[in-house]
XYZ file of C-alpha atoms in Angstrom:
616
model
C 0.000 0.000 0.000
C 1.369 3.399 -1.042
C 0.236 6.457 0.943
C 0.866 10.014 -0.293
C 0.149 13.332 1.423
C 0.585 16.762 -0.135
C -0.504 20.256 0.804
C -0.770 21.692 -2.709
C -1.264 25.316 -1.608
C -4.134 25.999 -4.095
C -1.699 25.362 -6.956
C -2.541 23.828 -10.321
C -1.447 20.197 -10.762
C 2.017 19.594 -12.215
C 2.421 17.883 -15.560
C 3.870 14.667 -14.175
C 3.419 12.814 -10.868
C 4.947 9.459 -11.807
C 7.905 9.848 -9.459
C 5.645 10.896 -6.583
C 3.600 7.701 -7.000
C 6.766 5.636 -7.548
C 5.476 4.566 -10.954
C 8.897 4.761 -12.592
C 10.366 2.048 -10.388
C 9.960 -1.687 -10.104
C 8.026 -1.157 -6.874
C 4.893 -0.373 -8.891
C 4.382 -3.992 -9.879
C 4.096 -4.976 -6.236
C 1.810 -2.135 -5.108
C -1.832 -3.169 -4.751
C -3.412 0.017 -3.388
C -2.624 3.744 -3.363
C -4.139 6.327 -0.996
C -3.613 10.013 -1.839
C -4.416 12.785 0.632
C -4.431 16.394 -0.576
C -4.859 19.586 1.429
C -5.528 23.176 0.364
C -6.886 22.261 -3.045
C -8.258 25.445 -4.592
C -11.789 25.803 -3.219
C -12.670 29.391 -4.107
C -16.288 29.836 -5.112
C -15.696 29.894 -8.887
C -13.474 26.823 -8.644
C -15.974 24.947 -6.483
C -18.761 25.680 -8.957
C -16.683 24.188 -11.746
C -15.747 21.189 -9.625
C -19.455 20.692 -8.882
C -19.987 19.936 -12.568
C -16.701 18.276 -13.427
C -14.172 16.204 -11.559
C -11.506 18.419 -10.022
C -8.210 18.660 -11.902
C -6.180 16.885 -9.240
C -8.426 13.831 -9.222
C -8.429 13.787 -13.024
C -4.632 13.915 -13.049
C -4.219 10.966 -10.696
C -6.830 8.877 -12.531
C -5.156 9.596 -15.871
C -1.720 8.680 -14.538
C -2.758 5.543 -12.647
C -5.244 3.945 -15.061
C -2.534 2.689 -17.485
C -1.074 0.813 -14.504
C -4.483 -0.860 -13.917
C -5.293 1.206 -10.818
C -9.006 1.976 -10.455
C -10.516 4.689 -8.267
C -12.228 2.821 -5.431
C -13.560 5.788 -3.462
C -13.063 9.508 -3.016
C -14.253 12.117 -0.531
C -13.798 15.886 -0.473
C -14.353 18.548 2.191
C -13.576 21.940 0.649
C -9.817 21.814 0.008
C -9.222 18.434 1.682
C -9.440 15.451 -0.704
C -8.833 11.745 -0.235
C -8.522 9.301 -3.139
C -8.149 5.531 -2.798
C -7.058 3.416 -5.783
C -6.595 -0.346 -6.185
C -5.641 -2.800 -8.912
C -8.761 -3.869 -10.814
C -8.504 -7.542 -9.844
C -8.712 -6.608 -6.143
C -11.995 -4.707 -6.531
C -14.328 -7.634 -5.657
C -12.455 -8.118 -2.376
C -12.839 -4.457 -1.344
C -16.263 -4.209 0.254
C -18.191 -2.192 2.847
C -16.794 1.071 1.465
C -17.857 4.166 3.416
C -16.649 7.756 3.684
C -16.962 10.472 6.311
C -15.716 13.989 6.991
C -15.429 16.253 10.038
C -15.075 20.038 9.984
C -12.997 21.641 12.715
C -12.377 25.112 11.239
C -14.173 28.045 12.912
C -15.398 25.890 15.747
C -16.619 23.121 13.462
C -18.508 25.276 10.966
C -15.824 25.555 8.280
C -14.132 22.764 6.368
C -10.759 24.355 5.674
C -9.500 22.273 8.599
C -10.617 18.836 9.693
C -10.436 15.267 8.429
C -11.865 13.060 5.679
C -11.788 9.282 5.706
C -12.421 6.231 3.560
C -12.950 2.936 5.296
C -13.310 -0.463 3.624
C -12.925 -4.180 4.124
C -9.809 -5.534 2.408
C -9.997 -9.315 2.103
C -12.110 -9.320 5.253
C -9.898 -6.955 7.307
C -11.221 -3.498 8.197
C -8.874 -0.691 7.103
C -9.369 3.076 7.457
C -7.520 5.871 5.626
C -7.730 9.235 7.436
C -6.500 12.445 5.782
C -6.319 15.456 8.126
C -5.467 19.145 7.945
C -4.904 20.385 11.496
C -4.460 23.959 12.828
C -1.242 25.777 11.967
C 1.387 27.657 14.032
C 3.822 26.568 16.705
C 1.655 27.507 19.671
C -1.420 25.573 18.506
C -0.173 22.092 19.523
C -2.910 21.667 22.110
C -5.541 22.727 19.551
C -4.206 20.093 17.170
C -4.660 17.436 19.835
C -8.227 18.550 20.522
C -9.131 18.621 16.826
C -7.734 15.152 16.254
C -9.689 13.834 19.240
C -12.822 15.497 17.827
C -12.311 13.826 14.448
C -11.896 10.416 16.076
C -15.031 10.945 18.152
C -17.267 12.380 15.415
C -16.543 9.946 12.602
C -18.786 6.908 12.924
C -19.540 4.271 10.302
C -22.494 1.969 9.758
C -22.292 -1.770 10.196
C -21.769 -4.406 12.815
C -17.993 -3.971 13.092
C -15.532 -1.070 13.139
C -17.955 1.749 13.831
C -15.232 4.139 14.986
C -11.907 4.932 13.342
C -9.835 3.227 16.025
C -12.070 0.129 15.837
C -10.507 -0.792 12.485
C -7.853 -3.479 12.229
C -5.501 -0.983 10.574
C -5.588 2.821 10.446
C -3.438 5.048 8.235
C -3.361 8.632 9.552
C -1.711 11.220 7.320
C -1.961 14.781 6.051
C -0.732 18.263 6.872
C -0.711 17.697 10.627
C 1.122 21.015 11.151
C 3.344 19.887 14.043
C 6.403 22.120 14.444
C 9.901 22.020 15.967
C 10.010 23.499 19.457
C 12.731 25.392 21.337
C 15.401 25.433 18.623
C 15.930 28.659 16.711
C 15.734 28.877 12.946
C 19.522 29.176 12.494
C 20.213 25.900 14.290
C 17.381 24.138 12.431
C 18.781 25.212 9.070
C 22.286 24.233 10.160
C 21.093 20.742 11.105
C 19.365 20.413 7.754
C 22.377 21.598 5.768
C 24.682 19.342 7.786
C 22.312 16.385 7.435
C 22.131 15.798 11.186
C 18.348 15.607 11.267
C 18.351 13.384 14.356
C 19.182 16.455 16.456
C 15.771 17.860 15.512
C 13.676 14.744 16.192
C 13.445 15.104 19.948
C 12.089 18.636 19.590
C 9.449 17.649 17.048
C 5.997 18.243 18.572
C 4.477 15.057 17.128
C 7.315 12.897 18.471
C 6.756 14.458 21.888
C 2.983 14.006 21.658
C 3.219 10.300 20.763
C 4.641 9.597 24.195
C 2.436 12.011 26.169
C -0.991 12.153 24.494
C -3.248 9.159 25.223
C -5.118 9.736 21.960
C -1.913 8.924 20.014
C -1.098 5.750 21.919
C -0.262 2.953 19.475
C 0.425 5.167 16.426
C 3.716 4.408 14.711
C 5.884 6.363 12.287
C 9.060 5.648 10.410
C 12.261 7.664 10.950
C 12.288 11.195 9.550
C 15.319 10.767 7.303
C 14.208 13.469 4.881
C 14.457 17.257 5.346
C 11.502 19.166 6.816
C 8.822 19.634 4.158
C 7.666 23.152 5.118
C 8.018 26.047 4.354
C 9.590 26.634 0.903
C 9.524 29.514 -1.506
C 7.153 28.432 -4.265
C 9.013 27.322 -7.373
C 12.249 26.625 -5.503
C 13.888 24.286 -2.993
C 14.806 27.214 -0.719
C 13.247 27.541 2.705
C 11.107 30.588 3.460
C 12.982 33.778 2.612
C 10.046 36.126 3.191
C 9.877 38.631 6.037
C 8.149 36.043 8.235
C 11.021 33.540 7.821
C 9.056 30.593 9.156
C 11.072 27.860 10.807
C 11.295 24.635 8.742
C 9.172 21.796 10.127
C 7.951 18.274 9.355
C 4.313 19.267 8.972
C 3.428 16.535 6.459
C 3.373 13.111 8.076
C 2.189 9.512 7.587
C 1.471 7.278 10.584
C -0.270 3.942 11.097
C -1.847 2.005 13.918
C -2.653 -1.696 14.250
C -5.632 -2.545 16.413
C -4.608 -4.096 19.697
C -5.537 -7.814 19.792
C -7.214 -7.345 23.163
C -9.440 -4.465 21.977
C -13.097 -5.341 22.083
C -12.657 -8.688 23.828
C -15.463 -9.569 26.210
C -15.707 -12.177 28.890
C -15.278 -15.667 27.581
C -13.912 -14.599 24.169
C -10.632 -15.996 22.975
C -7.723 -13.740 22.199
C -6.862 -13.908 18.481
C -3.525 -15.401 17.591
C -0.589 -13.044 17.267
C 0.593 -12.116 13.792
C -2.886 -11.949 12.236
C -1.931 -8.591 10.677
C 1.513 -7.022 10.440
C 2.779 -3.823 8.824
C 6.301 -2.926 7.791
C 7.297 0.368 6.216
C 9.425 -0.062 3.106
C 9.866 3.604 2.217
C 9.261 7.000 3.857
C 10.491 9.997 1.897
C 9.757 13.465 0.594
C 9.921 14.552 -3.043
C 11.933 17.716 -3.464
C 11.408 17.797 -7.237
C 7.880 19.219 -6.870
C 7.944 22.981 -6.383
C 4.379 24.130 -7.165
C 3.582 24.491 -3.439
C 5.301 25.739 -0.295
C 5.043 22.133 0.987
C 6.901 19.116 -0.360
C 4.853 15.942 -0.878
C 5.586 12.913 1.293
C 5.134 9.263 0.300
C 5.358 5.975 2.185
C 5.136 2.375 0.994
C 3.884 -0.310 3.372
C 3.890 -4.080 3.192
C 0.741 -5.306 4.930
C 0.647 -9.018 5.699
C -2.464 -10.842 6.872
C -4.403 -14.050 6.480
C -7.106 -13.639 3.853
C -10.602 -14.109 5.237
C -12.191 -14.148 1.775
C -11.335 -16.764 -0.842
C -13.897 -16.037 -3.563
C -15.473 -12.827 -4.827
C -19.171 -12.146 -4.147
C -19.933 -12.650 -7.843
C -18.070 -14.921 -10.254
C -18.361 -14.050 -13.943
C -17.740 -16.468 -16.802
C -17.104 -15.295 -20.348
C -15.537 -16.636 -23.553
C -11.922 -15.766 -24.352
C -13.008 -13.784 -27.400
C -16.144 -12.209 -28.815
C -15.850 -12.248 -32.597
C -19.609 -12.369 -33.280
C -22.443 -10.516 -31.522
C -24.140 -13.751 -30.500
C -21.069 -14.657 -28.446
C -21.637 -11.697 -26.099
C -23.163 -13.919 -23.413
C -22.227 -13.396 -19.758
C -22.827 -16.097 -17.167
C -22.423 -15.390 -13.498
C -23.148 -16.850 -10.105
C -23.401 -15.196 -6.722
C -22.045 -16.312 -3.395
C -24.465 -17.396 -0.712
C -25.511 -14.370 1.324
C -24.754 -11.843 -1.406
C -27.320 -9.038 -1.237
C -28.549 -8.732 -4.793
C -30.439 -5.687 -6.029
C -32.656 -5.173 -9.050
C -30.460 -2.163 -9.820
C -27.271 -4.223 -10.226
C -25.664 -4.162 -13.639
C -22.752 -5.663 -15.539
C -20.419 -3.185 -17.215
C -18.107 -3.712 -20.160
C -14.827 -1.852 -19.571
C -11.794 -1.182 -21.695
C -8.579 -2.378 -20.111
C -7.233 0.686 -18.338
C -10.589 2.082 -17.190
C -10.480 4.748 -14.479
C -13.398 4.132 -12.109
C -16.331 1.685 -11.765
C -18.650 3.741 -13.962
C -16.122 4.400 -16.705
C -17.678 1.683 -18.881
C -18.174 1.274 -22.613
C -21.633 -0.259 -22.228
C -23.667 -2.087 -19.638
C -26.526 -4.534 -19.302
C -28.885 -4.902 -16.382
C -28.217 -7.932 -14.217
C -31.904 -7.981 -13.369
C -33.851 -10.934 -14.747
C -37.282 -12.194 -13.784
C -36.252 -15.821 -14.128
C -33.162 -15.172 -12.060
C -35.189 -13.479 -9.352
C -37.559 -16.429 -9.109
C -34.599 -18.780 -8.889
C -33.003 -16.694 -6.151
C -36.237 -16.651 -4.165
C -36.245 -20.427 -4.235
C -32.476 -20.601 -3.561
C -32.073 -22.829 -6.586
C -30.264 -21.854 -9.755
C -27.875 -19.311 -8.281
C -25.189 -20.453 -10.698
C -27.433 -20.468 -13.774
C -27.879 -16.738 -14.373
C -26.880 -15.151 -17.647
C -27.346 -11.947 -19.599
C -26.461 -10.912 -23.138
C -25.169 -7.670 -24.595
C -27.069 -6.395 -27.606
C -25.189 -5.906 -30.857
C -25.689 -2.148 -30.631
C -24.029 -2.032 -27.219
C -20.859 -3.817 -28.318
C -17.768 -1.837 -29.341
C -16.606 -2.311 -32.912
C -13.033 -3.138 -33.833
C -10.382 -4.981 -31.826
C -9.486 -4.448 -28.190
C -9.083 -5.901 -24.731
C -11.981 -5.573 -22.324
C -13.044 -6.555 -18.810
C -16.490 -7.323 -17.424
C -17.451 -6.134 -13.960
C -20.568 -6.776 -11.860
C -21.591 -3.515 -10.144
C -23.507 -3.956 -6.893
C -25.880 -1.081 -6.202
C -26.200 -2.169 -2.577
C -22.498 -1.795 -1.829
C -21.779 0.809 -4.569
C -18.768 -1.212 -5.665
C -17.693 -3.857 -8.149
C -18.464 -7.310 -6.770
C -16.936 -9.390 -9.556
C -14.564 -8.975 -12.499
C -13.176 -11.102 -15.296
C -9.706 -11.417 -16.677
C -9.124 -9.342 -19.837
C -10.631 -10.879 -22.977
C -10.645 -9.929 -26.640
C -13.453 -8.335 -28.642
C -12.974 -8.492 -32.426
C -16.049 -7.222 -34.228
C -16.008 -5.793 -37.748
C -16.517 -2.094 -38.017
C -19.862 -1.235 -39.544
C -19.460 0.955 -42.643
C -22.884 0.494 -44.185
C -25.403 3.091 -43.235
C -22.814 5.263 -41.597
C -22.980 8.959 -42.247
C -21.080 12.043 -41.183
C -23.899 12.747 -38.751
C -23.597 9.305 -37.195
C -19.852 9.515 -36.865
C -19.975 12.967 -35.337
C -22.554 11.792 -32.845
C -20.356 8.866 -31.938
C -17.315 11.018 -31.415
C -19.222 13.439 -29.258
C -20.358 10.606 -27.020
C -16.755 9.475 -26.602
C -15.682 13.011 -25.777
C -18.462 13.255 -23.207
C -17.060 10.286 -21.330
C -14.513 12.641 -19.788
C -17.255 14.850 -18.372
C -18.278 13.726 -14.917
C -21.490 14.857 -13.254
C -21.847 15.048 -9.505
C -24.215 12.744 -7.696
C -24.442 12.167 -3.966
C -21.135 10.635 -2.880
C -20.270 10.016 -6.525
C -18.199 11.749 -9.197
C -19.004 9.448 -12.054
C -21.607 9.557 -14.819
C -24.852 7.664 -14.662
C -25.054 4.519 -16.786
C -28.224 6.036 -18.201
C -25.973 8.131 -20.454
C -25.759 5.224 -22.892
C -29.276 5.752 -24.221
C -29.681 9.466 -24.025
C -32.847 9.578 -26.114
C -34.567 7.416 -23.528
C -33.189 8.978 -20.364
C -34.340 11.775 -18.124
C -30.776 12.807 -17.438
C -29.330 15.805 -19.312
C -28.132 14.989 -22.794
C -24.434 15.787 -23.038
C -24.034 15.022 -26.721
C -26.784 17.377 -27.864
C -25.298 20.478 -26.236
C -21.549 20.580 -26.578
C -19.957 22.089 -23.519
C -23.226 22.550 -21.605
C -23.635 20.357 -18.542
C -26.742 20.739 -16.420
C -28.010 19.008 -13.325
C -31.225 17.019 -13.745
C -34.331 18.569 -12.285
C -35.247 17.882 -8.677
C -37.984 15.539 -9.867
C -35.488 13.518 -11.865
C -32.952 13.435 -9.048
C -35.537 12.203 -6.621
C -36.534 9.232 -8.767
C -33.288 8.416 -10.488
C -30.588 5.945 -9.599
C -27.455 4.877 -11.373
C -27.938 3.163 -13.792
C -30.933 5.352 -14.559
C -34.166 3.345 -14.209
C -35.872 5.779 -16.574
C -33.781 4.308 -19.376
C -36.206 1.384 -19.312
C -39.125 3.609 -20.292
C -39.700 5.764 -23.339
C -40.437 9.458 -23.175
C -43.407 11.150 -24.832
C -42.427 11.897 -28.367
C -44.449 15.073 -29.028
C -44.367 18.299 -27.139
C -47.828 18.968 -25.682
C -49.413 21.989 -27.366
C -51.564 24.491 -25.532
C -53.970 26.307 -27.829
C -54.876 29.732 -26.437
C -58.094 30.943 -28.083
C -58.498 34.568 -28.948
C -62.265 34.607 -29.242
C -63.509 31.052 -28.746
C -63.727 29.224 -25.444
C -62.616 25.630 -24.927
C -65.112 22.786 -24.603
C -68.038 25.196 -24.557
C -66.695 27.345 -21.739
C -66.333 31.070 -22.137
C -63.035 32.684 -21.492
C -59.521 31.629 -22.397
C -59.053 28.240 -20.774
C -56.166 26.470 -22.546
C -56.225 23.032 -24.143
C -53.353 20.651 -24.459
C -52.700 18.206 -27.292
C -52.024 14.524 -26.770
C -48.639 12.942 -26.383
C -47.953 10.929 -29.480
C -46.530 7.473 -28.869
C -45.875 6.662 -32.502
C -42.442 6.496 -34.076
C -39.058 5.529 -32.755
C -37.962 9.087 -31.924
C -39.902 12.104 -30.832
C -40.708 15.007 -33.121
C -41.686 18.580 -32.543
C -44.852 19.775 -34.281
C -44.517 23.301 -35.597
C -47.419 25.176 -37.058
C -46.242 28.012 -39.233
C -48.134 29.973 -41.858
C -50.969 27.474 -42.009
C -48.916 24.317 -42.458
C -47.572 21.641 -40.124
C -43.976 20.517 -40.007
C -42.289 17.664 -38.233
C -38.732 18.382 -37.166
C -36.381 15.521 -36.416
C -34.538 15.316 -33.121
C -31.269 15.805 -34.972
C -32.185 19.338 -36.080
C -30.917 22.354 -34.127
C -34.500 23.293 -33.281
C -35.183 19.896 -31.780
C -31.951 20.047 -29.813
C -33.191 23.323 -28.342
C -36.240 21.538 -26.935
C -36.499 22.781 -23.319
C -37.493 19.268 -22.285
C -34.018 18.151 -23.297
C -32.535 20.790 -21.031
C -34.574 19.768 -18.041
C -35.243 23.442 -17.311
C -38.814 24.118 -18.468
C -42.068 22.170 -18.678
C -42.457 20.453 -22.018
C -45.226 22.576 -23.545
C -45.610 25.113 -26.313
C -48.043 28.022 -26.588
C -49.874 28.727 -29.825
C -52.645 31.092 -30.796
C -55.613 28.969 -31.792
C -56.559 31.148 -34.749
C -53.354 30.040 -36.500
C -54.412 26.459 -36.112
C -58.063 26.806 -37.161
C -57.150 26.590 -40.801
C -55.759 23.157 -40.240
C -58.509 21.927 -37.879
C -60.705 20.253 -40.472
C -57.745 18.762 -42.290
C -56.440 17.322 -39.041
C -59.823 15.821 -38.218
C -60.059 14.214 -41.647
C -56.632 12.671 -41.126
C -57.637 11.272 -37.740
C -55.865 13.846 -35.606
C -58.039 15.206 -32.819
C -56.615 18.188 -31.002
C -57.353 18.325 -27.305
C -58.368 14.682 -27.020
C -55.579 12.707 -25.389
C -54.590 14.713 -22.384
C -51.484 14.574 -20.223
C -51.536 14.601 -16.450
C -51.398 18.390 -16.420
C -54.325 18.925 -18.794
C -57.233 21.074 -17.571
C -60.437 19.224 -16.718
C -63.263 19.002 -19.166
C -61.572 17.289 -22.138
C -61.845 13.610 -22.879
C -59.083 11.045 -22.920
C -59.982 9.366 -26.196
C -61.114 10.514 -29.659
C -64.688 9.494 -28.887
C -64.719 11.562 -25.733
C -63.168 14.595 -27.388
C -65.003 17.875 -27.730
C -64.517 20.834 -30.018
C -65.164 24.531 -29.452
């Protein structure tokens, strides 16, 4: 497990972080997980608004760098400028369960999130592990405040479940971040002399955190490797020179990484046996700073740990079986079986991923794992191993490439089963292709980099596959415009979007506003609304202009400007009825009855079928 902490000082990400993550060494092949804690990420109002629509630039950078090495984003949590990202190799994903996040504000008496802690906890092969990223109060004299804030974070953060409800209840805790502990007593000249002379051990005994580990009960059991690297704060930005400003802050090891193994006797009641020693052990292989990064006044710190334990889980919750190659659409059959006790949901789905995908919802296509036959079998506890689904030909990628299948559990919000990489070799379809089709395809690929926010999620909804059948905003139709779904859609939508199973009304309801005539025999100007047409494979807009009707395809710019597509306005159009009177008789002759099939918002008094219709 690699752990990284960096106070980035509101800076933009650098171009390359491979050395920080130790990706240019042979150690990468042995690393299974990476936890990255950032502090002071730019959280000004304009930046936060942008990050509310798109993934922040730091998270994008780490996903882009790590995905070629088969690291997938497992979970992320952000509290203003404090961010925590946890990555793991894709084949470990089914064994990472019970993933939860939490955050605690301690700035301004607990009302502001510039200081505090964010955490990700999860079960790793049956062992409970918690990653805690903190940004504690600054300045030399605030040591006691740092202790109180850390105790507050430990007390406030509670997780759901039968085990490991508090942070210190976990089998293993990694605590890291800008902890802001300083060097006491020694003046700045002696500190710089010790650094230049490489006699850092003379500074250790005056380090506030080293002192606190032996005096504060809240830190009992926390371990840290030797500080064999220079203090990581404070530098002139863009250089490796310590603070040369008028303040001339004393160098200090503010950025730290510690760990704690749960005591074997913790939580033992009367009559319970003490677990055997050596169930879980941690050894630190590396603990260093990276002086080559100069975008901040802090230097990043990284540590690599070897965690050894007996695996409590032998098989994944879901096992997926697939052929070695899909060369024909009819071969796209996926068989899977679930472990006994696996909590299946009707919202589970199986995603098809390119090798090198970035997060669990970064799929090429998906298919619902829901099946009526399978549900009946599960109710009877019979054919748990006989479930299968099939990808449609339209959902399969064309050309050659390596792909992975993953079973996404909606209950646990994680991948519960994956396959080994397999080959897809399907001929590219050239017949029937057009410039319009190809441009639409490319825009959908481009949109895959745009990530919409959902509660505790920074990944797009699977409903994006079939935009013409989804209530979610259509990214491809409006280049560069990303909008949140309406409150009604958010309240009824899940990921994958259940509305993708239902079609939308194809016609925009029309309200005819009479100038002189009443509606349905009533005087006044009570509006009437036309029926929703359910005919055709795509919806059209009806436009009445200069006494003639037009149907405009969805592909036209006017159709793309449909407010229903934006999710901003009700889907209705106002027309003056006198412009439509010329077409009334012609419409009736052709079987079209205005104001006969009414939507749920139609005014009372009009029928719901042609026979019940009424005319002015």
